[in-house]
């Protein structure tokens, strides 16, 4: 440890911060208490001293580093770190451990402190080492001064230290020298050995001339301490000054001169100037104490102090060394004057007289206005006079007032008379003179007005001269002079005269400046003329936005004496300008200046009644589309809010913003603030609330119950669409809402987005609660109000999303707005769900639920919406927490409610929320029993029966098992009675039949094994419902009938009931036709924004899918399905497509037979289908956002129609496929489709669609695919079918394309995604066909190579083999197949090549489908035929010539087309200055020329 501890401690004081930090952290971790750390120093004191002594005495740069590997600089740095740390730990030991505790190490300490090498470190080049030594010296002087050798100290520290650069150590050096001089002043004399240039005075002057050498300001105070402790002979006299004459006192003290030079050193920082000059003045005080005679002191002050005064008042470049710098210039100058007064009165008086005379002369001789230096001259005079009279004031307020007052009284009048005379003679041109008079009166009015003559002169000047000089350059100072004299001299006449003159002169810059100065004066509080002038200037500023008018207006606003009503009027006008489009910029400009000049006035205005209007208009402009306006408004609003900020925005100052927020979410108007802006403000108010205002400010930021009721009023009184019965738990109860008068859409106010007040309120509440803790800081009552509002809003929003109407909570705009609406509704639902899922159930939720139930009584529209909200909340609570929300209700009360027609909604809400089971079972039995005995034909019973069915369905929704567990016999009687009554007549109340059919699936499931005629009667009833006219009132009936049909067609139900099976077997054909008729009614009505219709269409589609085989092909109903493909409903499109897609392939076999039996029979594609693919939808109609929800119906119709077109190829014969292909060739069907499809897949995109994830053989993408990917999938599949079934038209379109870029892109894309599949299918077909050819009379051997995409065919001739190879290109079938010779036997070369060309021609020109191998088989068969028919050479040659000629023509045409495309592109590039039409004409001429 003794060897380790010193090094460890030294590491803590290393100059390398990382080393010292690591050592210190380790030391603190090991020795974790102060006592332990102090004991370490005490226990290992000897080791520490020995370590320090060894480092100082023995170590050198070369001993600590290997000079072979370490540079001299690095070695020196390491040595300095080691020595500095060693000295520092020794210093720390001596300073922190008492001398008595160090007794045992006294000898080592004495040896260490007597080491001359130690003290020579005072002149070391490293500042870290020097600082360590100087601090050691201070410690040694305080505890071990008796052990120090003063001769060594004087020589090593004083002599060498003064001559060494002290950058980085100057402060420690001065402290050490001050301490040393205090303890042993003789080190400067007795123990100092240097002489001449090494004398103490010379070395000290050398040091002082360098200034502080980068040290902080404390250096100068420590230097003064050092100077005060110097022997007198060092400070005042020295050998060097023995020859100086007694009158030359500027060098009386060489130390003082050096000190002055140090202050003016170029490296001296400005931050130290005040401290440096203060030290200089104290040093002068020390020096003057040694000057005995008065004349000597006068000369000394003239040379050493009074130049400061002259340079301060009138700076000259020749005397810059006397310029005071820093924030304390005036204080230092006052101090210099007071020192001069006390030490050399006569010298001060003479200097003051000289400066006064110079000032009076400068006032008279300042530059005229025509001079280029006029402004510079006047500003100089004004500045000098300001300093002059401020200095007078300071001296008169000092304890030397009695001394200086006579001097000032004698000379000041002359200065004032000179200034007044100059102003009058030069018509106010020299504004420096006006500033002089202003400053004199401002700072020394008592002295001036005490002189009667001077007072009269000033009064006369104010009354007679100033009014005539108001438009001069001196106006600003003269008006201020009037204000200064106003309280001391009667000047009302002068003010009146000034106003008359200003009113009479025309507008000008000078007049505006004068008005501005008057409006800045206290006189504004009493002058109506000035008020009128300010308001007139405001009007001009708002119209013209000129800076001069603004300056006049803002002068009044920033004047503290301005009347409150005037500033409010100005700020109110600026606020009003914010809402006028032509004055936005002016209003913002004025407010910016007002806030800059007088934040208090703006703050007072903001807290007034007009304050909320100002803030709201600013926030509205912050949402402006103009970026500059928005930025300025945001900055202004933020600045005003920061000015209002008190305790985080709470208290009285938060009231304007709270009012703005309340106004923003309660009232919706075109100029309302956006919800985002309201949220930002609310969040800022809630950031740092004080405890005293937490609840009040939080509740103020949320709507009250009355505000919620007013906001919802227009919407809960509207009559909901009857079709919403399809989606909510109250079902047909919606039909009971009376058709009373309710507000129209025009009466509902909306903001600029079309959002109503409730929507804005919900959006605001939801986002505020989610982003802040405001909900934790409000009362239970307030929480319950918010919960109730959110619950009702969710129901209203659900209706508007499902069935948009004129009284919607919002107006639909673009898709971004719709997404914002959907997000808001989702977030609001999530917020409500979070409350309902909380365990235990919050008390405010129970309060809100009870209030909703109370508000559900009656049969009004508000009661209906409250009941729905109540039902939804109660059901969610029961499902998630298994709590019965209304368990507290008395069963007797429920039975009474069942008998009362006024409690339909509230009872329905209770019944849908899973109340007590036994009571529900009893109630259900009562209702079923009552309905079984009712006569449905009596009109008087209709409403009561309808109500009973509504309640029965509500019970079933709350607890299904209640219905299932009823006695079966009662259910059988119930079903039979209901069906019988409905057969007699269906003329019931709207929606009642829907309620009847809605309960049937649950009841029929319970009696599924019961036989009876009612099964067939129910199917007939369902069909009768579909015959009703389609409108909003009948949608619920259709929905219920389709649900019932879904049950009746279930196979499991039919298997247990023969009566149902028999009825279904008889009626499923008519049912299918009935569904198609129903589809025909629904096809013309879009369902994308009408959820009940969409639900019906999807139900219909599912039912029809199971009955597609029952649709008779060729009937009018079947043909009518093509029209439904063009429907606006996706569900109906898919339903019709499903029927056609399954029926079309099944009919192709019969048509193929008909085609084979009759040579005159020509098949055609259905005209209805051709009309659907006649023209593709315009690409311009679609935007990327159109695919966010689903594929556009027009696009889906077009693609499904093409899929149906290709369905005709399935099971069709070769000839029949040719007929279909010919039908398409009659128009541009294929070409239009290819252009459309490939524009979406390739040309109109940044990069082609990646089809690697598509199963392009399948026409049905997975359900999870996005609409855009579904579109790409279908297009890719259809393009694949074009290549398979229509290869020739497809290749012709590709070959004839005018764009070579498209050709290349399509070929590359086809090669990558489509060709591999078709090639594989072709080779598979050849593999299947090949074995059958080996058994023929002339065997042909077929081999395939999938990797090489190659087919080889061989025929044996005379024990040798003739072989050809057919190679499929990578972009097959777009590119041509290549046929090449492998081995020729017994055939001439020309004939052999003719056979090869013929084979290739047949393959190329074949019209068969690709992927089935037909073209390849035709070519191979022809080649084999040629090989086996050499006897018929002529005929073969004819065929060869014909095919070769056709092939040659085709090849030449392809080459010419490629050349024409390339030339056309070149022409268009070369003729870029011509129109595209000209370029095309030129290209056409080139084509003709080539032909």
JSON list of C-alpha atoms in Angstrom, two decimals, residues 734-902:
[
{"chain": "A", "resi": 734, "resn": "UNK", "atom": "CA", "xyz": [-86.43, 2.50, -35.04]},
{"chain": "A", "resi": 735, "resn": "UNK", "atom": "CA", "xyz": [-89.80, 2.37, -36.80]},
{"chain": "A", "resi": 736, "resn": "UNK", "atom": "CA", "xyz": [-91.48, 3.76, -33.66]},
{"chain": "A", "resi": 737, "resn": "UNK", "atom": "CA", "xyz": [-89.61, 7.09, -33.97]},
{"chain": "A", "resi": 738, "resn": "UNK", "atom": "CA", "xyz": [-92.28, 9.62, -34.98]},
{"chain": "A", "resi": 739, "resn": "UNK", "atom": "CA", "xyz": [-91.87, 11.62, -38.17]},
{"chain": "A", "resi": 740, "resn": "UNK", "atom": "CA", "xyz": [-91.97, 14.95, -36.40]},
{"chain": "A", "resi": 741, "resn": "UNK", "atom": "CA", "xyz": [-90.43, 18.11, -37.84]},
{"chain": "A", "resi": 742, "resn": "UNK", "atom": "CA", "xyz": [-86.69, 18.35, -37.31]},
{"chain": "A", "resi": 743, "resn": "UNK", "atom": "CA", "xyz": [-83.93, 20.75, -38.38]},
{"chain": "A", "resi": 744, "resn": "UNK", "atom": "CA", "xyz": [-82.78, 20.76, -41.97]},
{"chain": "A", "resi": 745, "resn": "UNK", "atom": "CA", "xyz": [-79.20, 20.47, -43.06]},
{"chain": "A", "resi": 746, "resn": "UNK", "atom": "CA", "xyz": [-79.08, 24.21, -43.78]},
{"chain": "A", "resi": 747, "resn": "UNK", "atom": "CA", "xyz": [-79.77, 24.93, -40.12]},
{"chain": "A", "resi": 748, "resn": "UNK", "atom": "CA", "xyz": [-76.71, 22.98, -38.99]},
{"chain": "A", "resi": 749, "resn": "UNK", "atom": "CA", "xyz": [-73.54, 25.03, -38.77]},
{"chain": "A", "resi": 750, "resn": "UNK", "atom": "CA", "xyz": [-70.32, 23.39, -39.93]},
{"chain": "A", "resi": 751, "resn": "UNK", "atom": "CA", "xyz": [-66.65, 24.30, -40.03]},
{"chain": "A", "resi": 752, "resn": "UNK", "atom": "CA", "xyz": [-64.51, 24.61, -43.15]},
{"chain": "A", "resi": 753, "resn": "UNK", "atom": "CA", "xyz": [-64.12, 20.82, -43.31]},
{"chain": "A", "resi": 754, "resn": "UNK", "atom": "CA", "xyz": [-67.87, 20.25, -43.10]},
{"chain": "A", "resi": 755, "resn": "UNK", "atom": "CA", "xyz": [-67.63, 19.00, -39.50]},
{"chain": "A", "resi": 756, "resn": "UNK", "atom": "CA", "xyz": [-70.51, 19.74, -37.16]},
{"chain": "A", "resi": 757, "resn": "UNK", "atom": "CA", "xyz": [-70.19, 20.87, -33.56]},
{"chain": "A", "resi": 758, "resn": "UNK", "atom": "CA", "xyz": [-70.72, 17.39, -32.01]},
{"chain": "A", "resi": 759, "resn": "UNK", "atom": "CA", "xyz": [-68.11, 15.89, -34.30]},
{"chain": "A", "resi": 760, "resn": "UNK", "atom": "CA", "xyz": [-65.56, 18.58, -33.43]},
{"chain": "A", "resi": 761, "resn": "UNK", "atom": "CA", "xyz": [-66.42, 18.16, -29.77]},
{"chain": "A", "resi": 762, "resn": "UNK", "atom": "CA", "xyz": [-65.94, 14.39, -29.89]},
{"chain": "A", "resi": 763, "resn": "UNK", "atom": "CA", "xyz": [-62.68, 14.72, -31.80]},
{"chain": "A", "resi": 764, "resn": "UNK", "atom": "CA", "xyz": [-61.42, 17.29, -29.32]},
{"chain": "A", "resi": 765, "resn": "UNK", "atom": "CA", "xyz": [-62.47, 15.34, -26.21]},
{"chain": "A", "resi": 766, "resn": "UNK", "atom": "CA", "xyz": [-61.04, 12.05, -27.43]},
{"chain": "A", "resi": 767, "resn": "UNK", "atom": "CA", "xyz": [-57.66, 13.39, -28.41]},
{"chain": "A", "resi": 768, "resn": "UNK", "atom": "CA", "xyz": [-57.34, 15.60, -25.33]},
{"chain": "A", "resi": 769, "resn": "UNK", "atom": "CA", "xyz": [-58.09, 12.72, -22.96]},
{"chain": "A", "resi": 770, "resn": "UNK", "atom": "CA", "xyz": [-55.71, 10.40, -24.82]},
{"chain": "A", "resi": 771, "resn": "UNK", "atom": "CA", "xyz": [-52.81, 12.87, -24.80]},
{"chain": "A", "resi": 772, "resn": "UNK", "atom": "CA", "xyz": [-53.15, 14.43, -21.33]},
{"chain": "A", "resi": 773, "resn": "UNK", "atom": "CA", "xyz": [-54.16, 13.45, -17.80]},
{"chain": "A", "resi": 774, "resn": "UNK", "atom": "CA", "xyz": [-57.10, 15.86, -17.80]},
{"chain": "A", "resi": 775, "resn": "UNK", "atom": "CA", "xyz": [-59.60, 13.07, -17.11]},
{"chain": "A", "resi": 776, "resn": "UNK", "atom": "CA", "xyz": [-57.90, 12.37, -13.78]},
{"chain": "A", "resi": 777, "resn": "UNK", "atom": "CA", "xyz": [-58.45, 15.94, -12.63]},
{"chain": "A", "resi": 778, "resn": "UNK", "atom": "CA", "xyz": [-62.21, 16.40, -13.11]},
{"chain": "A", "resi": 779, "resn": "UNK", "atom": "CA", "xyz": [-65.18, 15.52, -10.94]},
{"chain": "A", "resi": 780, "resn": "UNK", "atom": "CA", "xyz": [-67.26, 12.34, -11.25]},
{"chain": "A", "resi": 781, "resn": "UNK", "atom": "CA", "xyz": [-70.21, 14.36, -12.54]},
{"chain": "A", "resi": 782, "resn": "UNK", "atom": "CA", "xyz": [-68.11, 15.86, -15.32]},
{"chain": "A", "resi": 783, "resn": "UNK", "atom": "CA", "xyz": [-66.76, 12.42, -16.24]},
{"chain": "A", "resi": 784, "resn": "UNK", "atom": "CA", "xyz": [-70.30, 11.03, -16.41]},
{"chain": "A", "resi": 785, "resn": "UNK", "atom": "CA", "xyz": [-71.36, 13.87, -18.74]},
{"chain": "A", "resi": 786, "resn": "UNK", "atom": "CA", "xyz": [-68.43, 13.18, -21.05]},
{"chain": "A", "resi": 787, "resn": "UNK", "atom": "CA", "xyz": [-69.11, 9.44, -21.01]},
{"chain": "A", "resi": 788, "resn": "UNK", "atom": "CA", "xyz": [-72.79, 9.97, -21.85]},
{"chain": "A", "resi": 789, "resn": "UNK", "atom": "CA", "xyz": [-71.94, 12.35, -24.69]},
{"chain": "A", "resi": 790, "resn": "UNK", "atom": "CA", "xyz": [-69.38, 9.94, -26.17]},
{"chain": "A", "resi": 791, "resn": "UNK", "atom": "CA", "xyz": [-71.84, 7.03, -26.01]},
{"chain": "A", "resi": 792, "resn": "UNK", "atom": "CA", "xyz": [-74.58, 8.94, -27.86]},
{"chain": "A", "resi": 793, "resn": "UNK", "atom": "CA", "xyz": [-72.06, 10.32, -30.37]},
{"chain": "A", "resi": 794, "resn": "UNK", "atom": "CA", "xyz": [-70.83, 6.81, -31.19]},
{"chain": "A", "resi": 795, "resn": "UNK", "atom": "CA", "xyz": [-74.38, 5.76, -32.10]},
{"chain": "A", "resi": 796, "resn": "UNK", "atom": "CA", "xyz": [-74.98, 8.86, -34.23]},
{"chain": "A", "resi": 797, "resn": "UNK", "atom": "CA", "xyz": [-71.64, 8.44, -35.97]},
{"chain": "A", "resi": 798, "resn": "UNK", "atom": "CA", "xyz": [-72.35, 4.77, -36.58]},
{"chain": "A", "resi": 799, "resn": "UNK", "atom": "CA", "xyz": [-75.57, 5.67, -38.37]},
{"chain": "A", "resi": 800, "resn": "UNK", "atom": "CA", "xyz": [-73.88, 8.34, -40.46]},
{"chain": "A", "resi": 801, "resn": "UNK", "atom": "CA", "xyz": [-71.09, 5.98, -41.48]},
{"chain": "A", "resi": 802, "resn": "UNK", "atom": "CA", "xyz": [-73.61, 3.31, -42.40]},
{"chain": "A", "resi": 803, "resn": "UNK", "atom": "CA", "xyz": [-76.36, 5.38, -44.02]},
{"chain": "A", "resi": 804, "resn": "UNK", "atom": "CA", "xyz": [-75.21, 8.91, -44.97]},
{"chain": "A", "resi": 805, "resn": "UNK", "atom": "CA", "xyz": [-77.98, 11.46, -45.00]},
{"chain": "A", "resi": 806, "resn": "UNK", "atom": "CA", "xyz": [-78.48, 15.20, -45.28]},
{"chain": "A", "resi": 807, "resn": "UNK", "atom": "CA", "xyz": [-78.38, 15.62, -41.50]},
{"chain": "A", "resi": 808, "resn": "UNK", "atom": "CA", "xyz": [-75.02, 13.92, -41.06]},
{"chain": "A", "resi": 809, "resn": "UNK", "atom": "CA", "xyz": [-72.48, 14.85, -38.40]},
{"chain": "A", "resi": 810, "resn": "UNK", "atom": "CA", "xyz": [-70.15, 15.69, -41.26]},
{"chain": "A", "resi": 811, "resn": "UNK", "atom": "CA", "xyz": [-70.18, 16.42, -44.94]},
{"chain": "A", "resi": 812, "resn": "UNK", "atom": "CA", "xyz": [-68.27, 13.99, -47.10]},
{"chain": "A", "resi": 813, "resn": "UNK", "atom": "CA", "xyz": [-65.32, 15.45, -48.97]},
{"chain": "A", "resi": 814, "resn": "UNK", "atom": "CA", "xyz": [-62.16, 13.88, -50.32]},
{"chain": "A", "resi": 815, "resn": "UNK", "atom": "CA", "xyz": [-60.80, 10.55, -49.21]},
{"chain": "A", "resi": 816, "resn": "UNK", "atom": "CA", "xyz": [-58.31, 12.10, -46.77]},
{"chain": "A", "resi": 817, "resn": "UNK", "atom": "CA", "xyz": [-61.20, 13.75, -44.98]},
{"chain": "A", "resi": 818, "resn": "UNK", "atom": "CA", "xyz": [-63.12, 10.48, -44.90]},
{"chain": "A", "resi": 819, "resn": "UNK", "atom": "CA", "xyz": [-60.11, 8.73, -43.39]},
{"chain": "A", "resi": 820, "resn": "UNK", "atom": "CA", "xyz": [-59.90, 11.46, -40.75]},
{"chain": "A", "resi": 821, "resn": "UNK", "atom": "CA", "xyz": [-63.59, 10.94, -39.96]},
{"chain": "A", "resi": 822, "resn": "UNK", "atom": "CA", "xyz": [-63.16, 7.17, -39.69]},
{"chain": "A", "resi": 823, "resn": "UNK", "atom": "CA", "xyz": [-60.11, 7.58, -37.45]},
{"chain": "A", "resi": 824, "resn": "UNK", "atom": "CA", "xyz": [-62.04, 9.91, -35.16]},
{"chain": "A", "resi": 825, "resn": "UNK", "atom": "CA", "xyz": [-64.95, 7.47, -34.82]},
{"chain": "A", "resi": 826, "resn": "UNK", "atom": "CA", "xyz": [-62.58, 4.55, -34.18]},
{"chain": "A", "resi": 827, "resn": "UNK", "atom": "CA", "xyz": [-60.66, 6.51, -31.54]},
{"chain": "A", "resi": 828, "resn": "UNK", "atom": "CA", "xyz": [-63.88, 7.60, -29.85]},
{"chain": "A", "resi": 829, "resn": "UNK", "atom": "CA", "xyz": [-65.14, 4.02, -29.73]},
{"chain": "A", "resi": 830, "resn": "UNK", "atom": "CA", "xyz": [-61.80, 2.88, -28.33]},
{"chain": "A", "resi": 831, "resn": "UNK", "atom": "CA", "xyz": [-61.96, 5.54, -25.61]},
{"chain": "A", "resi": 832, "resn": "UNK", "atom": "CA", "xyz": [-65.46, 4.45, -24.60]},
{"chain": "A", "resi": 833, "resn": "UNK", "atom": "CA", "xyz": [-64.42, 0.78, -24.65]},
{"chain": "A", "resi": 834, "resn": "UNK", "atom": "CA", "xyz": [-61.44, 1.52, -22.42]},
{"chain": "A", "resi": 835, "resn": "UNK", "atom": "CA", "xyz": [-63.81, 2.89, -19.78]},
{"chain": "A", "resi": 836, "resn": "UNK", "atom": "CA", "xyz": [-66.23, -0.03, -20.10]},
{"chain": "A", "resi": 837, "resn": "UNK", "atom": "CA", "xyz": [-63.43, -2.61, -19.83]},
{"chain": "A", "resi": 838, "resn": "UNK", "atom": "CA", "xyz": [-61.87, -1.09, -16.72]},
{"chain": "A", "resi": 839, "resn": "UNK", "atom": "CA", "xyz": [-61.93, -3.28, -13.62]},
{"chain": "A", "resi": 840, "resn": "UNK", "atom": "CA", "xyz": [-63.66, -2.50, -11.37]},
{"chain": "A", "resi": 841, "resn": "UNK", "atom": "CA", "xyz": [-66.27, -0.63, -13.39]},
{"chain": "A", "resi": 842, "resn": "UNK", "atom": "CA", "xyz": [-65.74, 3.14, -12.85]},
{"chain": "A", "resi": 843, "resn": "UNK", "atom": "CA", "xyz": [-68.46, 4.90, -10.91]},
{"chain": "A", "resi": 844, "resn": "UNK", "atom": "CA", "xyz": [-68.88, 7.56, -13.60]},
{"chain": "A", "resi": 845, "resn": "UNK", "atom": "CA", "xyz": [-69.77, 4.83, -16.14]},
{"chain": "A", "resi": 846, "resn": "UNK", "atom": "CA", "xyz": [-72.58, 3.62, -13.87]},
{"chain": "A", "resi": 847, "resn": "UNK", "atom": "CA", "xyz": [-73.76, 7.20, -13.47]},
{"chain": "A", "resi": 848, "resn": "UNK", "atom": "CA", "xyz": [-73.76, 7.76, -17.23]},
{"chain": "A", "resi": 849, "resn": "UNK", "atom": "CA", "xyz": [-75.57, 4.46, -17.83]},
{"chain": "A", "resi": 850, "resn": "UNK", "atom": "CA", "xyz": [-78.30, 5.33, -15.35]},
{"chain": "A", "resi": 851, "resn": "UNK", "atom": "CA", "xyz": [-78.75, 8.78, -16.88]},
{"chain": "A", "resi": 852, "resn": "UNK", "atom": "CA", "xyz": [-79.01, 7.29, -20.38]},
{"chain": "A", "resi": 853, "resn": "UNK", "atom": "CA", "xyz": [-81.69, 4.89, -19.18]},
{"chain": "A", "resi": 854, "resn": "UNK", "atom": "CA", "xyz": [-83.63, 7.73, -17.57]},
{"chain": "A", "resi": 855, "resn": "UNK", "atom": "CA", "xyz": [-83.37, 9.75, -20.79]},
{"chain": "A", "resi": 856, "resn": "UNK", "atom": "CA", "xyz": [-84.67, 6.77, -22.83]},
{"chain": "A", "resi": 857, "resn": "UNK", "atom": "CA", "xyz": [-88.25, 7.06, -21.58]},
{"chain": "A", "resi": 858, "resn": "UNK", "atom": "CA", "xyz": [-90.80, 8.19, -24.14]},
{"chain": "A", "resi": 859, "resn": "UNK", "atom": "CA", "xyz": [-91.01, 7.57, -27.86]},
{"chain": "A", "resi": 860, "resn": "UNK", "atom": "CA", "xyz": [-89.08, 10.54, -29.21]},
{"chain": "A", "resi": 861, "resn": "UNK", "atom": "CA", "xyz": [-85.99, 10.45, -31.37]},
{"chain": "A", "resi": 862, "resn": "UNK", "atom": "CA", "xyz": [-83.70, 11.55, -28.48]},
{"chain": "A", "resi": 863, "resn": "UNK", "atom": "CA", "xyz": [-85.13, 8.71, -26.38]},
{"chain": "A", "resi": 864, "resn": "UNK", "atom": "CA", "xyz": [-84.31, 6.26, -29.16]},
{"chain": "A", "resi": 865, "resn": "UNK", "atom": "CA", "xyz": [-80.66, 7.36, -29.43]},
{"chain": "A", "resi": 866, "resn": "UNK", "atom": "CA", "xyz": [-80.21, 7.39, -25.65]},
{"chain": "A", "resi": 867, "resn": "UNK", "atom": "CA", "xyz": [-81.66, 3.86, -25.50]},
{"chain": "A", "resi": 868, "resn": "UNK", "atom": "CA", "xyz": [-79.27, 2.65, -28.19]},
{"chain": "A", "resi": 869, "resn": "UNK", "atom": "CA", "xyz": [-76.30, 4.15, -26.37]},
{"chain": "A", "resi": 870, "resn": "UNK", "atom": "CA", "xyz": [-77.52, 2.63, -23.11]},
{"chain": "A", "resi": 871, "resn": "UNK", "atom": "CA", "xyz": [-78.01, -0.78, -24.73]},
{"chain": "A", "resi": 872, "resn": "UNK", "atom": "CA", "xyz": [-74.58, -0.75, -26.39]},
{"chain": "A", "resi": 873, "resn": "UNK", "atom": "CA", "xyz": [-72.81, 0.21, -23.14]},
{"chain": "A", "resi": 874, "resn": "UNK", "atom": "CA", "xyz": [-74.71, -2.30, -21.00]},
{"chain": "A", "resi": 875, "resn": "UNK", "atom": "CA", "xyz": [-74.12, -5.14, -23.47]},
{"chain": "A", "resi": 876, "resn": "UNK", "atom": "CA", "xyz": [-70.39, -4.40, -23.68]},
{"chain": "A", "resi": 877, "resn": "UNK", "atom": "CA", "xyz": [-70.12, -4.34, -19.89]},
{"chain": "A", "resi": 878, "resn": "UNK", "atom": "CA", "xyz": [-71.94, -7.68, -19.61]},
{"chain": "A", "resi": 879, "resn": "UNK", "atom": "CA", "xyz": [-69.83, -9.35, -22.31]},
{"chain": "A", "resi": 880, "resn": "UNK", "atom": "CA", "xyz": [-66.45, -8.18, -20.98]},
{"chain": "A", "resi": 881, "resn": "UNK", "atom": "CA", "xyz": [-67.04, -8.16, -17.23]},
{"chain": "A", "resi": 882, "resn": "UNK", "atom": "CA", "xyz": [-70.04, -10.50, -16.81]},
{"chain": "A", "resi": 883, "resn": "UNK", "atom": "CA", "xyz": [-71.86, -7.78, -14.90]},
{"chain": "A", "resi": 884, "resn": "UNK", "atom": "CA", "xyz": [-75.63, -7.34, -15.13]},
{"chain": "A", "resi": 885, "resn": "UNK", "atom": "CA", "xyz": [-75.85, -3.53, -15.34]},
{"chain": "A", "resi": 886, "resn": "UNK", "atom": "CA", "xyz": [-79.57, -3.29, -14.52]},
{"chain": "A", "resi": 887, "resn": "UNK", "atom": "CA", "xyz": [-79.73, -5.95, -11.82]},
{"chain": "A", "resi": 888, "resn": "UNK", "atom": "CA", "xyz": [-80.93, -3.26, -9.43]},
{"chain": "A", "resi": 889, "resn": "UNK", "atom": "CA", "xyz": [-84.23, -2.90, -11.32]},
{"chain": "A", "resi": 890, "resn": "UNK", "atom": "CA", "xyz": [-87.32, -4.43, -9.77]},
{"chain": "A", "resi": 891, "resn": "UNK", "atom": "CA", "xyz": [-88.78, -7.24, -11.99]},
{"chain": "A", "resi": 892, "resn": "UNK", "atom": "CA", "xyz": [-92.23, -5.85, -11.35]},
{"chain": "A", "resi": 893, "resn": "UNK", "atom": "CA", "xyz": [-91.12, -2.56, -12.90]},
{"chain": "A", "resi": 894, "resn": "UNK", "atom": "CA", "xyz": [-89.94, -4.40, -16.00]},
{"chain": "A", "resi": 895, "resn": "UNK", "atom": "CA", "xyz": [-93.31, -6.15, -16.35]},
{"chain": "A", "resi": 896, "resn": "UNK", "atom": "CA", "xyz": [-95.07, -2.80, -16.00]},
{"chain": "A", "resi": 897, "resn": "UNK", "atom": "CA", "xyz": [-92.81, -1.32, -18.66]},
{"chain": "A", "resi": 898, "resn": "UNK", "atom": "CA", "xyz": [-93.73, -4.24, -20.94]},
{"chain": "A", "resi": 899, "resn": "UNK", "atom": "CA", "xyz": [-97.38, -3.29, -20.67]},
{"chain": "A", "resi": 900, "resn": "UNK", "atom": "CA", "xyz": [-96.73, 0.45, -21.22]},
{"chain": "A", "resi": 901, "resn": "UNK", "atom": "CA", "xyz": [-96.32, 1.71, -24.77]},
{"chain": "A", "resi": 902, "resn": "UNK", "atom": "CA", "xyz": [-94.34, 4.75, -23.54]}
]
